[in-house]
Short mmCIF file of C-alpha atoms in Angstrom, two decimals:
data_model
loop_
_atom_site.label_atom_id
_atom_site.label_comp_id
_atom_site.label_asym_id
_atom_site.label_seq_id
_atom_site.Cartn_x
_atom_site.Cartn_y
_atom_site.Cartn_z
CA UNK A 27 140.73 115.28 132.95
CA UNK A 28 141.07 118.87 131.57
CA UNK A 29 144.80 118.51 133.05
CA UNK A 30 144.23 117.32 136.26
CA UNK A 31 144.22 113.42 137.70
CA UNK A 32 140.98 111.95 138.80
CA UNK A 33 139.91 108.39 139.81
CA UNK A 34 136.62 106.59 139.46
CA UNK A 35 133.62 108.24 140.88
CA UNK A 36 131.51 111.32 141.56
CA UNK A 37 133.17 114.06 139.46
CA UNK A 38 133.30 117.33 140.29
CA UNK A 39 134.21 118.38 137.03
CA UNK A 40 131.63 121.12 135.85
CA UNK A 41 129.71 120.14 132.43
CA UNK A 42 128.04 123.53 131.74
CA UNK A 43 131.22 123.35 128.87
CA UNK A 44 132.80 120.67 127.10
CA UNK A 45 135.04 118.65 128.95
CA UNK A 46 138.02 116.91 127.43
CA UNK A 47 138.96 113.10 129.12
CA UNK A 48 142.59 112.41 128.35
CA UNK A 49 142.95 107.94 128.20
CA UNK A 50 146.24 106.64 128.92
CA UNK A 51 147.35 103.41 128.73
CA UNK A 52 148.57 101.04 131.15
CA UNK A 53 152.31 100.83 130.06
CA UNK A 54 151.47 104.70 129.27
CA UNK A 55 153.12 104.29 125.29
CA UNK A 56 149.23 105.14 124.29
CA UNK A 57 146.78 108.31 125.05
CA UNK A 58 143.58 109.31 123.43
CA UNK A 59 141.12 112.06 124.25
CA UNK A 60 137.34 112.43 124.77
CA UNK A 61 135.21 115.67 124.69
CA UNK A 62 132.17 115.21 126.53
CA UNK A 63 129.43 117.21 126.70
CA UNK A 64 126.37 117.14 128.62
CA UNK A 65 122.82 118.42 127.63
CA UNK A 66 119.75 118.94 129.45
CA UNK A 67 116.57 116.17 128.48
CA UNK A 68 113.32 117.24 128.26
CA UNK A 69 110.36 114.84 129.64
CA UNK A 70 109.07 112.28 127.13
CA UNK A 71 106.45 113.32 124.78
CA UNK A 72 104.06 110.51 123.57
CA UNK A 73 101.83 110.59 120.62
CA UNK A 74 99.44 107.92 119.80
CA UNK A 75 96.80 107.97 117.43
CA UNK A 76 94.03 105.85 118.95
CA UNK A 77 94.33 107.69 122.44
CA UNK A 78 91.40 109.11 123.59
CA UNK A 79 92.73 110.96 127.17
CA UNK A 80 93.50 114.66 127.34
CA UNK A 81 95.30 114.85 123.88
CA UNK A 82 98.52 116.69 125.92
CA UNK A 83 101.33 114.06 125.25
CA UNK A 84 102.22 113.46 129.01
CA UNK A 85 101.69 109.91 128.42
CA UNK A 86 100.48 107.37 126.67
CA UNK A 87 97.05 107.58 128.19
CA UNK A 88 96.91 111.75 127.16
CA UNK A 89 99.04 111.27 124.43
CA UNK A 90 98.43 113.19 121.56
CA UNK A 91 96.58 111.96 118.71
CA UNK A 92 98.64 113.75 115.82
CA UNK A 93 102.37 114.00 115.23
CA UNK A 94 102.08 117.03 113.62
CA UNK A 95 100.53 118.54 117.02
CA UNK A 96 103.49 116.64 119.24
CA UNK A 97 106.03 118.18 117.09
CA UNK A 98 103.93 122.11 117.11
CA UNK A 99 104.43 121.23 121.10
CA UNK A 100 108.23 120.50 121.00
CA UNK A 101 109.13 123.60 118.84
CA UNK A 102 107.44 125.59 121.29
CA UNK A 103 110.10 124.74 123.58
CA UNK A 104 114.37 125.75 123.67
CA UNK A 105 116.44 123.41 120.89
CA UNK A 106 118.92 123.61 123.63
CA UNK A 107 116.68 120.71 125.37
CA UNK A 108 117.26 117.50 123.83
CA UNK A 109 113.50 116.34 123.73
CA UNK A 110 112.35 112.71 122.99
CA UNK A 111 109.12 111.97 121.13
CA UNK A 112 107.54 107.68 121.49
CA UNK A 113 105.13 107.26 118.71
CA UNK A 114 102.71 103.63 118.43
CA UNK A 115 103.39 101.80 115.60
CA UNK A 116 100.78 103.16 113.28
CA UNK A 117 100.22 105.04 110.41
CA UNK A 118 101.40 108.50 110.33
CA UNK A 119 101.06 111.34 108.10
CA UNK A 120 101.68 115.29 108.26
CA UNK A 121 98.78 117.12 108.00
CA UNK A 122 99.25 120.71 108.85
CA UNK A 123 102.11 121.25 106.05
CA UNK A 124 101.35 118.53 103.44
CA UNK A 125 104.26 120.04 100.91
CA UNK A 126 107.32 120.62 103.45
CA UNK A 127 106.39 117.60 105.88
CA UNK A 128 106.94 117.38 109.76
CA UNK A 129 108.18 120.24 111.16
CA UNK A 130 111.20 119.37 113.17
CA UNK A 131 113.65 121.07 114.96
CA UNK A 132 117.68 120.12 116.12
CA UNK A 133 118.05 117.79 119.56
CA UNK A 134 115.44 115.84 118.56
CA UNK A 135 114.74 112.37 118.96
CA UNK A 136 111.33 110.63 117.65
CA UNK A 137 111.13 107.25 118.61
CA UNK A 138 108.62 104.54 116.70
CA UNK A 139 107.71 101.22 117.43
CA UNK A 140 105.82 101.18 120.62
CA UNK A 141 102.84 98.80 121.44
CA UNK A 142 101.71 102.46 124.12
CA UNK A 143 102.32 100.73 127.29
CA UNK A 144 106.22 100.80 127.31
CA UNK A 145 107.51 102.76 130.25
CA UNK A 146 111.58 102.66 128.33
CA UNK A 147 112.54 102.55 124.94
CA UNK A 148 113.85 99.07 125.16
CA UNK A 149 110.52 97.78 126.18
CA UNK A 150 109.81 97.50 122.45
CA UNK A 151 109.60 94.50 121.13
CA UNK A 152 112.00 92.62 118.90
CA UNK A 153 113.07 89.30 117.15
CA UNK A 154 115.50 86.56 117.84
CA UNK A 155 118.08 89.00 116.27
CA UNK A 156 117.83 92.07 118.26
CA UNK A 157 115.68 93.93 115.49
CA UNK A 158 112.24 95.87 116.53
CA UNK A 159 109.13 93.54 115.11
CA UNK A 160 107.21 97.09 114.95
CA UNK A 161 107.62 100.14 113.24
CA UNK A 162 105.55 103.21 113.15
CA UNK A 163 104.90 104.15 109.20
CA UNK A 164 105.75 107.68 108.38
CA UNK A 165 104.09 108.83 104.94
CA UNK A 166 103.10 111.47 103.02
CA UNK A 167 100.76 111.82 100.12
CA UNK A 168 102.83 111.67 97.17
CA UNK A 169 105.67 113.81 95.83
CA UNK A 170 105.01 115.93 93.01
CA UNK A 171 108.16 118.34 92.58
CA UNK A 172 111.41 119.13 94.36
CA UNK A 173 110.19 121.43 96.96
CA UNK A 174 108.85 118.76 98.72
CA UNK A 175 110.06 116.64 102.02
CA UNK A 176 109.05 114.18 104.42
CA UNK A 177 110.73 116.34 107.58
CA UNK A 178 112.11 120.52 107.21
CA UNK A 179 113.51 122.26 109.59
CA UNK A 180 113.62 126.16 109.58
CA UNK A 181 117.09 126.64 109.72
CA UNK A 182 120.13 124.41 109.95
CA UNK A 183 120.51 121.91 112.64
CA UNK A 184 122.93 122.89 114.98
CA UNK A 185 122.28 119.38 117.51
CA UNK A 186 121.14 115.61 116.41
CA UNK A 187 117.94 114.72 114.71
CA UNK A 188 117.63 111.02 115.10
CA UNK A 189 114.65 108.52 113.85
CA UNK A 190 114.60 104.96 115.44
CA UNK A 191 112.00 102.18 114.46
CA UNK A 192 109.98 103.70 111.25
CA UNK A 193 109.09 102.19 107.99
CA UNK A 194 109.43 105.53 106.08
CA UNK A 195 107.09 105.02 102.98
CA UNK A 196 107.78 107.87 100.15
CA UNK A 197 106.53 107.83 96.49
CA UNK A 198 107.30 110.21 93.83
CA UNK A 199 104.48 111.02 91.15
CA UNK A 200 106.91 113.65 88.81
CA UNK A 201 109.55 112.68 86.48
CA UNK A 202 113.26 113.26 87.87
CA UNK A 203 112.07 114.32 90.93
CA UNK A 204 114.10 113.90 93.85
CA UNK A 205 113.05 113.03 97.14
CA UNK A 206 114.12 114.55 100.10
CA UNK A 207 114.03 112.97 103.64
CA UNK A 208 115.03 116.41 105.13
CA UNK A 209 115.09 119.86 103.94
CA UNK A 210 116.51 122.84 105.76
CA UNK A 211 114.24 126.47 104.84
CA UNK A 212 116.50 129.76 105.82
CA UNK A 213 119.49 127.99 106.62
CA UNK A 214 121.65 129.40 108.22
CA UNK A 215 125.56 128.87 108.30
CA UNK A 216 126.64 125.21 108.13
CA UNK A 217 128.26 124.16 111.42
CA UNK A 218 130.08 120.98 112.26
CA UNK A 219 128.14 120.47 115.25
CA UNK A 220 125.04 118.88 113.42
CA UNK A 221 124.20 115.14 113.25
CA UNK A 222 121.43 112.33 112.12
CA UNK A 223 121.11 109.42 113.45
CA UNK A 224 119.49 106.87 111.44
CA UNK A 225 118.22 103.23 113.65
CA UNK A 226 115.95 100.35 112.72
CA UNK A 227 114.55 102.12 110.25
CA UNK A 228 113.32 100.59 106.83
CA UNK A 229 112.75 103.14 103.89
CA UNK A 230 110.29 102.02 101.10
CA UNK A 231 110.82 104.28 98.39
CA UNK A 232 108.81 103.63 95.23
CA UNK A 233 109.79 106.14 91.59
CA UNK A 234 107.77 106.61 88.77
CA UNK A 235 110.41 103.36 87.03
CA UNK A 236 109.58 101.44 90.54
CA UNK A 237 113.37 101.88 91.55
CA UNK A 238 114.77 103.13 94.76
CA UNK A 239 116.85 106.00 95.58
#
């Protein structure tokens, strides 16, 4: 590991930079390497909208009632903390930026799906193949040119955005209009240290023709 030999266990290896995990095989003909990084994780943030606690998404009791106020809450704090938002498997629409959508931000993973009892994301429920039986519905009202988006970030991701157990529910009103998922306002320069992660997600996406895109 970064040169040096090291068996199973406790490592002492410091993770405040990448660290690169060299695999040899047995007969030692084969090697492959591993960079691993570590990041910090925020506490979870839980937003559901029939809660009726202290509206400060500590749990699923105070969770917050919007996602657009869950997501105000996580932007407030350093991208460099990978935060995780749970959201009950209801309805969902933004509401402080109807054009541009849910403001989002990089290292940042929303979470649908939940019943608001679950104390671990594979509490959710699912079917005799593996798949979540609920989904939290993310929509908008409908799309009338191409500045419009169901997520934007303002500026370009430089971590993972990833969406797990939504029904993402989109319709366009305006001929040839395309619709984004995600747009990126300001961006900045591209890096290659950007990622989205798409899971158990189902995306209903209905076109002036009634065609998908």
């Amino acid at each position: 590991v970064n040169g040096q030999n090291q068996t199973s266990g406790i490592s002492s290896q410091d993770f405040s930079s990448p660290i690169t995990y060299t695999v040899t095989s047995l007969n030692g003909l084969y090697t492959k390497e591993y960079v691993v990084s570590l990041q910090e994780s925020g506490s979870i943030i839980y937003v559901d909208k029939n809660a009726v606690g202290r509206n400060n998404g500590t749990s699923w009791d105070d969770a917050f009632i919007t996602l657009d106020t869950a997501l105000e809450y996580v932007n407030s704090i350093d991208d460099s903390v990978l935060q995780e938002v749970w959201i009950t498997a209801d309805e969902y629409e933004p509401i402080l930026n109807s054009k541009n959508g849910f403001n989002i931000r990089s290292n940042l993973i929303l979470r649908g799906g939940f019943k608001g009892t679950e104390s671990a994301s594979n509490d959710r429920l699912v079917d005799s193949e593996n798949c979540l039986e609920n989904h939290t519905v993310l929509k908008r009202t409908p799309f009338t040119s191409n500045e419009e988006s169901l997520f934007y970030a303002n500026e370009e991701f430089t971590g993972t955005f990833t969406i797990d157990g939504f029904d993402i529910d989109l319709e366009q009103t305006a001929n040839e209009t395309f619709l984004d998922i995600i747009k990126v306002l300001n961006p900045i320069d591209v890096t290659e240290n950007n990622s989205l992660k798409i899971n158990n997600c189902l995306f209903n996406i209905k076109t002036q023709d009634s065609t998908c895109r």
